[in-house]
Every structure is written in C-alpha cells, then in structure tokens.
Amino acid sequence: MNAVIEAECPVCSSQMIAPTAIPACGHKFCFTCLKGVCMNGMGCPMCRGPIDPSIFSLPSQVLDLKMDVPLSPVVVQDKYKPIEKRDTSPSETPAPSALNLDASLLDDNLPEEKMYWLYRGKNQGWWRFDPRHERDIDKAYNNDEDHCEVTICGRTYVIDFNGQCQYPKGVPTQRREVKRVSSADFDTMGVKGLAGVFVPTS
C-alpha cells in the first residue's frame, strides 16, 4: 500500500494524492493524473516508457477519505517559515475594551463547516471527488453558479448543481448523481473510495 500523500507530482505540481507507480519504470504520479495521461494514449511523463492500463483496474490504497487538499510545494515551504518577532510598542497594546468583547460578536469569524462532494459510482455506492476538484466545485456552488466544469483524467465533466448530477461535457445523457454532504452525513454513507481509488474500511 502507498502512503496517503508523497512528494510532488510531476504532472500537477502538487503533493501526490494516491501516489501510483508505473511498473515498467517506477515513476510515481497522482492516480488521476497518471490515468489521464494513459487515457490520452501517452507514455510515462518522465521517460515516455509504456504504462500498463491494468494498474487502473480496481486500485486499492490506504487513504484518509476526509483528507484535505494537498498543499503546493511553494505553500508547504512558506508554511514552515520562521515567524518574525514584532517589536510591540505601547501604542500597539490592545485597549482594555478590545479584550472584553462579547463572544457573540465573533461568531462571524468561526470556521465554516467542512462539506464534501460525492458522486455515485457505476456499480452504485458513493465515492468522494479528488479534494482539488472538490474545492473548485464547492467554490462554484458557493458563488451561486448553475454549474461548473472540471477536468478529470483528461476529460471535461459538467457538474450540474440544479440537476444534482455530473456528465461528460457534450454527453448529457451519461449522467451520474452527485451530492454535497456534511461531515456527519459523510460518515453514514459508506463512502467506498476517493477519486476512483477504493479505500478498504478494515
């Protein structure tokens, strides 16, 4: 089994989600990135070696189904920069009244509840979108857009918020149900995997 997140993916330049190695050469990529390359008839992005399509059949990895969006290498580097000390002068000392604010006034600053986007698999059951696609989908949803488009494995899909479905762009008859759920609801739905990768529950 592979780890949840490894080094930077050469295709998307982010930390890998469900890192998958090409048997012939050993180069690793995100599962969805590598599958998209293969579906477009290309070889290994690093050495142009052959990709065995069988590695995409019923893949299984130990993953955190609720994992967050992996950080880009630049953000990861900035995250661990030392914090510079500030020279606090008397003028910067908070006024006493500022230290006694009613907690109810701070409610607007509370973090929003994490929501997840799921799609129904071909053989029924629910699967979670890649966290990066999920982020883009939720952004469009929160902007009150009717739909958005995401590229998954090299193919563009339309996420129809009004119809609560997804379909390949230009092929609206090939619909799959999608759903936006809370963390509590997520735990009750028996989610099978993440971005096409099956995650064993035991």
PDB file of C-alpha atoms in Angstrom:
ATOM      1  CA  MET A   1       0.000   0.000   0.000  1.00  0.00           C
ATOM      2  CA  ASN A   2       1.179   3.524  -0.721  1.00  0.00           C
ATOM      3  CA  ALA A   3       1.132   6.419   1.704  1.00  0.00           C
ATOM      4  CA  VAL A   4      -1.662   8.975   1.520  1.00  0.00           C
ATOM      5  CA  ILE A   5       0.483  11.817   0.228  1.00  0.00           C
ATOM      6  CA  GLU A   6       4.031  11.714  -1.093  1.00  0.00           C
ATOM      7  CA  ALA A   7       6.306  14.124  -2.943  1.00  0.00           C
ATOM      8  CA  GLU A   8       5.385  16.499  -5.738  1.00  0.00           C
ATOM      9  CA  CYS A   9       3.580  15.020  -8.731  1.00  0.00           C
ATOM     10  CA  PRO A  10       5.396  15.892 -11.995  1.00  0.00           C
ATOM     11  CA  VAL A  11       2.037  16.336 -13.762  1.00  0.00           C
ATOM     12  CA  CYS A  12       0.065  18.632 -11.423  1.00  0.00           C
ATOM     13  CA  SER A  13       2.999  20.055  -9.400  1.00  0.00           C
ATOM     14  CA  SER A  14       1.197  19.374  -6.102  1.00  0.00           C
ATOM     15  CA  GLN A  15       1.775  16.772  -3.441  1.00  0.00           C
ATOM     16  CA  MET A  16       0.571  13.424  -4.763  1.00  0.00           C
ATOM     17  CA  ILE A  17      -2.861  12.080  -3.904  1.00  0.00           C
ATOM     18  CA  ALA A  18      -2.989   8.266  -4.062  1.00  0.00           C
ATOM     19  CA  PRO A  19       0.552   8.004  -5.497  1.00  0.00           C
ATOM     20  CA  THR A  20       0.690   5.349  -8.205  1.00  0.00           C
ATOM     21  CA  ALA A  21       3.852   3.888  -9.725  1.00  0.00           C
ATOM     22  CA  ILE A  22       4.314   2.727 -13.310  1.00  0.00           C
ATOM     23  CA  PRO A  23       5.569  -0.880 -13.055  1.00  0.00           C
ATOM     24  CA  ALA A  24       7.930  -0.610 -16.033  1.00  0.00           C
ATOM     25  CA  CYS A  25       9.922   2.396 -14.809  1.00  0.00           C
ATOM     26  CA  GLY A  26       8.852   3.039 -11.210  1.00  0.00           C
ATOM     27  CA  HIS A  27       7.981   6.716 -11.711  1.00  0.00           C
ATOM     28  CA  LYS A  28       5.131   7.883  -9.465  1.00  0.00           C
ATOM     29  CA  PHE A  29       2.234  10.267 -10.052  1.00  0.00           C
ATOM     30  CA  CYS A  30      -1.198  11.050  -8.611  1.00  0.00           C
ATOM     31  CA  PHE A  31      -3.588   8.249  -9.554  1.00  0.00           C
ATOM     32  CA  THR A  32      -5.919  10.562 -11.507  1.00  0.00           C
ATOM     33  CA  CYS A  33      -3.019  12.403 -13.185  1.00  0.00           C
ATOM     34  CA  LEU A  34      -1.458   9.159 -14.399  1.00  0.00           C
ATOM     35  CA  LYS A  35      -4.803   7.737 -15.510  1.00  0.00           C
ATOM     36  CA  GLY A  36      -5.478  10.886 -17.541  1.00  0.00           C
ATOM     37  CA  VAL A  37      -2.093  10.553 -19.256  1.00  0.00           C
ATOM     38  CA  CYS A  38      -2.788   6.910 -20.084  1.00  0.00           C
ATOM     39  CA  MET A  39      -6.305   7.633 -21.376  1.00  0.00           C
ATOM     40  CA  ASN A  40      -4.801  10.148 -23.793  1.00  0.00           C
ATOM     41  CA  GLY A  41      -2.551   7.455 -25.236  1.00  0.00           C
ATOM     42  CA  MET A  42       0.672   8.846 -23.806  1.00  0.00           C
ATOM     43  CA  GLY A  43       3.563   7.132 -22.069  1.00  0.00           C
ATOM     44  CA  CYS A  44       5.275   7.976 -18.794  1.00  0.00           C
ATOM     45  CA  PRO A  45       5.559  11.783 -18.496  1.00  0.00           C
ATOM     46  CA  MET A  46       9.101  11.362 -17.180  1.00  0.00           C
ATOM     47  CA  CYS A  47      10.675   8.831 -19.544  1.00  0.00           C
ATOM     48  CA  ARG A  48       7.980   8.106 -22.186  1.00  0.00           C
ATOM     49  CA  GLY A  49       8.019   4.453 -21.164  1.00  0.00           C
ATOM     50  CA  PRO A  50       4.892   2.285 -21.501  1.00  0.00           C
ATOM     51  CA  ILE A  51       2.027   2.431 -18.993  1.00  0.00           C
ATOM     52  CA  ASP A  52       0.199  -0.812 -18.230  1.00  0.00           C
ATOM     53  CA  PRO A  53      -3.543   0.099 -18.149  1.00  0.00           C
ATOM     54  CA  SER A  54      -4.235  -2.785 -15.760  1.00  0.00           C
ATOM     55  CA  ILE A  55      -2.887  -0.710 -12.852  1.00  0.00           C
ATOM     56  CA  PHE A  56      -6.091   1.349 -13.032  1.00  0.00           C
ATOM     57  CA  SER A  57      -8.367  -1.680 -12.586  1.00  0.00           C
ATOM     58  CA  LEU A  58      -9.796  -1.875  -9.059  1.00  0.00           C
ATOM     59  CA  PRO A  59      -6.962   0.092  -7.436  1.00  0.00           C
ATOM     60  CA  SER A  60      -6.875  -0.024  -3.648  1.00  0.00           C
ATOM     61  CA  GLN A  61      -4.892   2.130  -1.226  1.00  0.00           C
ATOM     62  CA  VAL A  62      -4.960   3.092   2.429  1.00  0.00           C
ATOM     63  CA  LEU A  63      -6.153   6.698   2.311  1.00  0.00           C
ATOM     64  CA  ASP A  64      -7.825   9.180   4.617  1.00  0.00           C
ATOM     65  CA  LEU A  65     -11.227   9.599   2.993  1.00  0.00           C
ATOM     66  CA  LYS A  66     -11.545  13.039   4.597  1.00  0.00           C
ATOM     67  CA  MET A  67      -8.100  14.269   3.618  1.00  0.00           C
ATOM     68  CA  ASP A  68      -7.699  17.972   2.824  1.00  0.00           C
ATOM     69  CA  VAL A  69      -6.435  19.481  -0.403  1.00  0.00           C
ATOM     70  CA  PRO A  70      -2.662  18.860  -0.530  1.00  0.00           C
ATOM     71  CA  LEU A  71      -0.557  21.972  -0.440  1.00  0.00           C
ATOM     72  CA  SER A  72       1.554  23.032  -3.386  1.00  0.00           C
ATOM     73  CA  PRO A  73       5.324  22.830  -2.822  1.00  0.00           C
ATOM     74  CA  VAL A  74       5.543  26.639  -2.573  1.00  0.00           C
ATOM     75  CA  VAL A  75       2.842  26.811   0.085  1.00  0.00           C
ATOM     76  CA  VAL A  76       4.426  23.967   2.029  1.00  0.00           C
ATOM     77  CA  GLN A  77       7.707  25.851   2.083  1.00  0.00           C
ATOM     78  CA  ASP A  78       6.075  29.096   3.221  1.00  0.00           C
ATOM     79  CA  LYS A  79       4.070  27.286   5.894  1.00  0.00           C
ATOM     80  CA  TYR A  80       7.191  26.478   7.855  1.00  0.00           C
ATOM     81  CA  LYS A  81       8.952  29.828   7.566  1.00  0.00           C
ATOM     82  CA  PRO A  82      10.025  31.148  10.976  1.00  0.00           C
ATOM     83  CA  ILE A  83       7.709  33.826  12.314  1.00  0.00           C
ATOM     84  CA  GLU A  84       9.448  37.144  12.724  1.00  0.00           C
ATOM     85  CA  LYS A  85       9.110  38.746  16.136  1.00  0.00           C
ATOM     86  CA  ARG A  86       7.283  42.041  16.204  1.00  0.00           C
ATOM     87  CA  ASP A  87       8.530  44.999  18.166  1.00  0.00           C
ATOM     88  CA  THR A  88       5.459  45.715  20.267  1.00  0.00           C
ATOM     89  CA  SER A  89       5.379  49.334  21.319  1.00  0.00           C
ATOM     90  CA  PRO A  90       2.975  50.778  23.913  1.00  0.00           C
ATOM     91  CA  SER A  91       0.856  52.203  21.097  1.00  0.00           C
ATOM     92  CA  GLU A  92       0.213  48.652  19.842  1.00  0.00           C
ATOM     93  CA  THR A  93      -1.062  47.371  23.176  1.00  0.00           C
ATOM     94  CA  PRO A  94      -4.766  46.473  22.810  1.00  0.00           C
ATOM     95  CA  ALA A  95      -7.168  48.768  24.564  1.00  0.00           C
ATOM     96  CA  PRO A  96      -8.857  47.194  27.607  1.00  0.00           C
ATOM     97  CA  SER A  97     -12.239  47.379  25.886  1.00  0.00           C
ATOM     98  CA  ALA A  98     -10.894  45.328  22.986  1.00  0.00           C
ATOM     99  CA  LEU A  99     -10.051  42.491  25.357  1.00  0.00           C
ATOM    100  CA  ASN A 100     -13.593  42.224  26.719  1.00  0.00           C
ATOM    101  CA  LEU A 101     -15.594  41.766  23.530  1.00  0.00           C
ATOM    102  CA  ASP A 102     -18.780  39.758  23.740  1.00  0.00           C
ATOM    103  CA  ALA A 103     -18.023  36.300  22.291  1.00  0.00           C
ATOM    104  CA  SER A 104     -21.229  36.501  20.253  1.00  0.00           C
ATOM    105  CA  LEU A 105     -19.647  39.286  18.199  1.00  0.00           C
ATOM    106  CA  LEU A 106     -17.006  36.840  16.991  1.00  0.00           C
ATOM    107  CA  ASP A 107     -19.422  34.270  15.561  1.00  0.00           C
ATOM    108  CA  ASP A 108     -18.890  35.525  12.014  1.00  0.00           C
ATOM    109  CA  ASN A 109     -15.228  34.580  12.294  1.00  0.00           C
ATOM    110  CA  LEU A 110     -15.889  30.954  13.174  1.00  0.00           C
ATOM    111  CA  PRO A 111     -14.686  28.466  10.529  1.00  0.00           C
ATOM    112  CA  GLU A 112     -17.380  27.152   8.205  1.00  0.00           C
ATOM    113  CA  GLU A 113     -18.353  23.511   8.409  1.00  0.00           C
ATOM    114  CA  LYS A 114     -16.393  21.323   6.019  1.00  0.00           C
ATOM    115  CA  MET A 115     -18.562  19.984   3.191  1.00  0.00           C
ATOM    116  CA  TYR A 116     -17.779  17.095   0.854  1.00  0.00           C
ATOM    117  CA  TRP A 117     -18.801  16.343  -2.737  1.00  0.00           C
ATOM    118  CA  LEU A 118     -19.674  12.766  -3.663  1.00  0.00           C
ATOM    119  CA  TYR A 119     -20.570  11.048  -6.921  1.00  0.00           C
ATOM    120  CA  ARG A 120     -22.438   7.787  -7.403  1.00  0.00           C
ATOM    121  CA  GLY A 121     -20.301   5.027  -8.890  1.00  0.00           C
ATOM    122  CA  LYS A 122     -21.219   2.870 -11.867  1.00  0.00           C
ATOM    123  CA  ASN A 123     -21.988  -0.039  -9.556  1.00  0.00           C
ATOM    124  CA  GLN A 124     -23.853   2.170  -7.088  1.00  0.00           C
ATOM    125  CA  GLY A 125     -22.244   3.333  -3.874  1.00  0.00           C
ATOM    126  CA  TRP A 126     -20.774   6.764  -3.220  1.00  0.00           C
ATOM    127  CA  TRP A 127     -17.269   7.981  -3.978  1.00  0.00           C
ATOM    128  CA  ARG A 128     -15.599  11.243  -2.987  1.00  0.00           C
ATOM    129  CA  PHE A 129     -14.191  13.587  -5.605  1.00  0.00           C
ATOM    130  CA  ASP A 130     -10.478  14.369  -5.622  1.00  0.00           C
ATOM    131  CA  PRO A 131     -10.122  17.094  -2.930  1.00  0.00           C
ATOM    132  CA  ARG A 132      -8.733  19.506  -5.537  1.00  0.00           C
ATOM    133  CA  HIS A 133     -11.752  19.051  -7.806  1.00  0.00           C
ATOM    134  CA  GLU A 134     -13.988  19.215  -4.747  1.00  0.00           C
ATOM    135  CA  ARG A 135     -12.520  22.605  -3.839  1.00  0.00           C
ATOM    136  CA  ASP A 136     -13.285  24.007  -7.305  1.00  0.00           C
ATOM    137  CA  ILE A 137     -16.788  22.526  -7.315  1.00  0.00           C
ATOM    138  CA  ASP A 138     -17.633  23.953  -3.902  1.00  0.00           C
ATOM    139  CA  LYS A 139     -16.293  27.367  -4.870  1.00  0.00           C
ATOM    140  CA  ALA A 140     -18.633  27.485  -7.869  1.00  0.00           C
ATOM    141  CA  TYR A 141     -21.517  26.211  -5.735  1.00  0.00           C
ATOM    142  CA  ASN A 142     -20.947  28.904  -3.100  1.00  0.00           C
ATOM    143  CA  ASN A 143     -20.836  31.530  -5.851  1.00  0.00           C
ATOM    144  CA  ASP A 144     -24.413  30.513  -6.782  1.00  0.00           C
ATOM    145  CA  GLU A 145     -23.388  29.283 -10.224  1.00  0.00           C
ATOM    146  CA  ASP A 146     -25.686  26.863 -12.052  1.00  0.00           C
ATOM    147  CA  HIS A 147     -22.846  24.540 -12.982  1.00  0.00           C
ATOM    148  CA  CYS A 148     -19.097  24.229 -13.262  1.00  0.00           C
ATOM    149  CA  GLU A 149     -16.623  22.231 -15.318  1.00  0.00           C
ATOM    150  CA  VAL A 150     -13.763  20.101 -14.023  1.00  0.00           C
ATOM    151  CA  THR A 151     -11.191  18.049 -15.893  1.00  0.00           C
ATOM    152  CA  ILE A 152     -10.903  14.525 -14.508  1.00  0.00           C
ATOM    153  CA  CYS A 153      -8.405  12.078 -16.005  1.00  0.00           C
ATOM    154  CA  GLY A 154      -8.035  14.282 -19.062  1.00  0.00           C
ATOM    155  CA  ARG A 155     -11.782  14.552 -19.733  1.00  0.00           C
ATOM    156  CA  THR A 156     -14.006  17.559 -19.025  1.00  0.00           C
ATOM    157  CA  TYR A 157     -17.104  16.960 -16.913  1.00  0.00           C
ATOM    158  CA  VAL A 158     -20.022  19.267 -16.185  1.00  0.00           C
ATOM    159  CA  ILE A 159     -21.261  19.431 -12.597  1.00  0.00           C
ATOM    160  CA  ASP A 160     -24.920  20.481 -12.781  1.00  0.00           C
ATOM    161  CA  PHE A 161     -25.944  21.900  -9.402  1.00  0.00           C
ATOM    162  CA  ASN A 162     -29.623  22.248 -10.279  1.00  0.00           C
ATOM    163  CA  GLY A 163     -29.886  18.689 -11.571  1.00  0.00           C
ATOM    164  CA  GLN A 164     -27.508  17.349  -8.895  1.00  0.00           C
ATOM    165  CA  CYS A 165     -25.583  15.344 -11.461  1.00  0.00           C
ATOM    166  CA  GLN A 166     -22.379  15.199 -13.464  1.00  0.00           C
ATOM    167  CA  TYR A 167     -21.832  14.176 -17.073  1.00  0.00           C
ATOM    168  CA  PRO A 168     -19.080  14.305 -19.709  1.00  0.00           C
ATOM    169  CA  LYS A 169     -19.181  17.646 -21.499  1.00  0.00           C
ATOM    170  CA  GLY A 170     -21.332  17.305 -24.602  1.00  0.00           C
ATOM    171  CA  VAL A 171     -22.837  13.988 -23.463  1.00  0.00           C
ATOM    172  CA  PRO A 172     -25.633  14.948 -21.030  1.00  0.00           C
ATOM    173  CA  THR A 173     -27.225  11.502 -21.318  1.00  0.00           C
ATOM    174  CA  GLN A 174     -24.351   9.909 -19.364  1.00  0.00           C
ATOM    175  CA  ARG A 175     -25.393  11.274 -16.006  1.00  0.00           C
ATOM    176  CA  ARG A 176     -24.265  10.347 -12.528  1.00  0.00           C
ATOM    177  CA  GLU A 177     -25.798  11.632  -9.345  1.00  0.00           C
ATOM    178  CA  VAL A 178     -23.703  13.990  -7.209  1.00  0.00           C
ATOM    179  CA  LYS A 179     -24.306  15.134  -3.674  1.00  0.00           C
ATOM    180  CA  ARG A 180     -22.936  17.741  -1.259  1.00  0.00           C
ATOM    181  CA  VAL A 181     -22.848  16.418   2.303  1.00  0.00           C
ATOM    182  CA  SER A 182     -21.695  17.451   5.753  1.00  0.00           C
ATOM    183  CA  SER A 183     -19.006  15.606   7.674  1.00  0.00           C
ATOM    184  CA  ALA A 184     -21.641  13.907   9.829  1.00  0.00           C
ATOM    185  CA  ASP A 185     -23.610  12.719   6.782  1.00  0.00           C
ATOM    186  CA  PHE A 186     -20.391  11.595   5.100  1.00  0.00           C
ATOM    187  CA  ASP A 187     -19.773   9.170   7.961  1.00  0.00           C
ATOM    188  CA  THR A 188     -23.139   7.469   7.440  1.00  0.00           C
ATOM    189  CA  MET A 189     -22.953   6.951   3.672  1.00  0.00           C
ATOM    190  CA  GLY A 190     -20.403   4.162   3.450  1.00  0.00           C
ATOM    191  CA  VAL A 191     -18.186   6.064   1.016  1.00  0.00           C
ATOM    192  CA  LYS A 192     -16.236   3.490  -0.992  1.00  0.00           C
ATOM    193  CA  GLY A 193     -13.217   5.492  -2.033  1.00  0.00           C
ATOM    194  CA  LEU A 194     -11.618   8.699  -3.220  1.00  0.00           C
ATOM    195  CA  ALA A 195     -11.159   9.803  -6.838  1.00  0.00           C
ATOM    196  CA  GLY A 196     -11.600   6.303  -8.223  1.00  0.00           C
ATOM    197  CA  VAL A 197      -9.344   4.601  -5.672  1.00  0.00           C
ATOM    198  CA  PHE A 198     -11.065   2.066  -3.413  1.00  0.00           C
ATOM    199  CA  VAL A 199     -10.325   2.549   0.286  1.00  0.00           C
ATOM    200  CA  PRO A 200     -10.737  -0.565   2.471  1.00  0.00           C
ATOM    201  CA  THR A 201     -12.598   0.147   5.686  1.00  0.00           C
ATOM    202  CA  SER A 202     -10.929  -2.628   7.659  1.00  0.00           C
TER     203      SER A 202
END
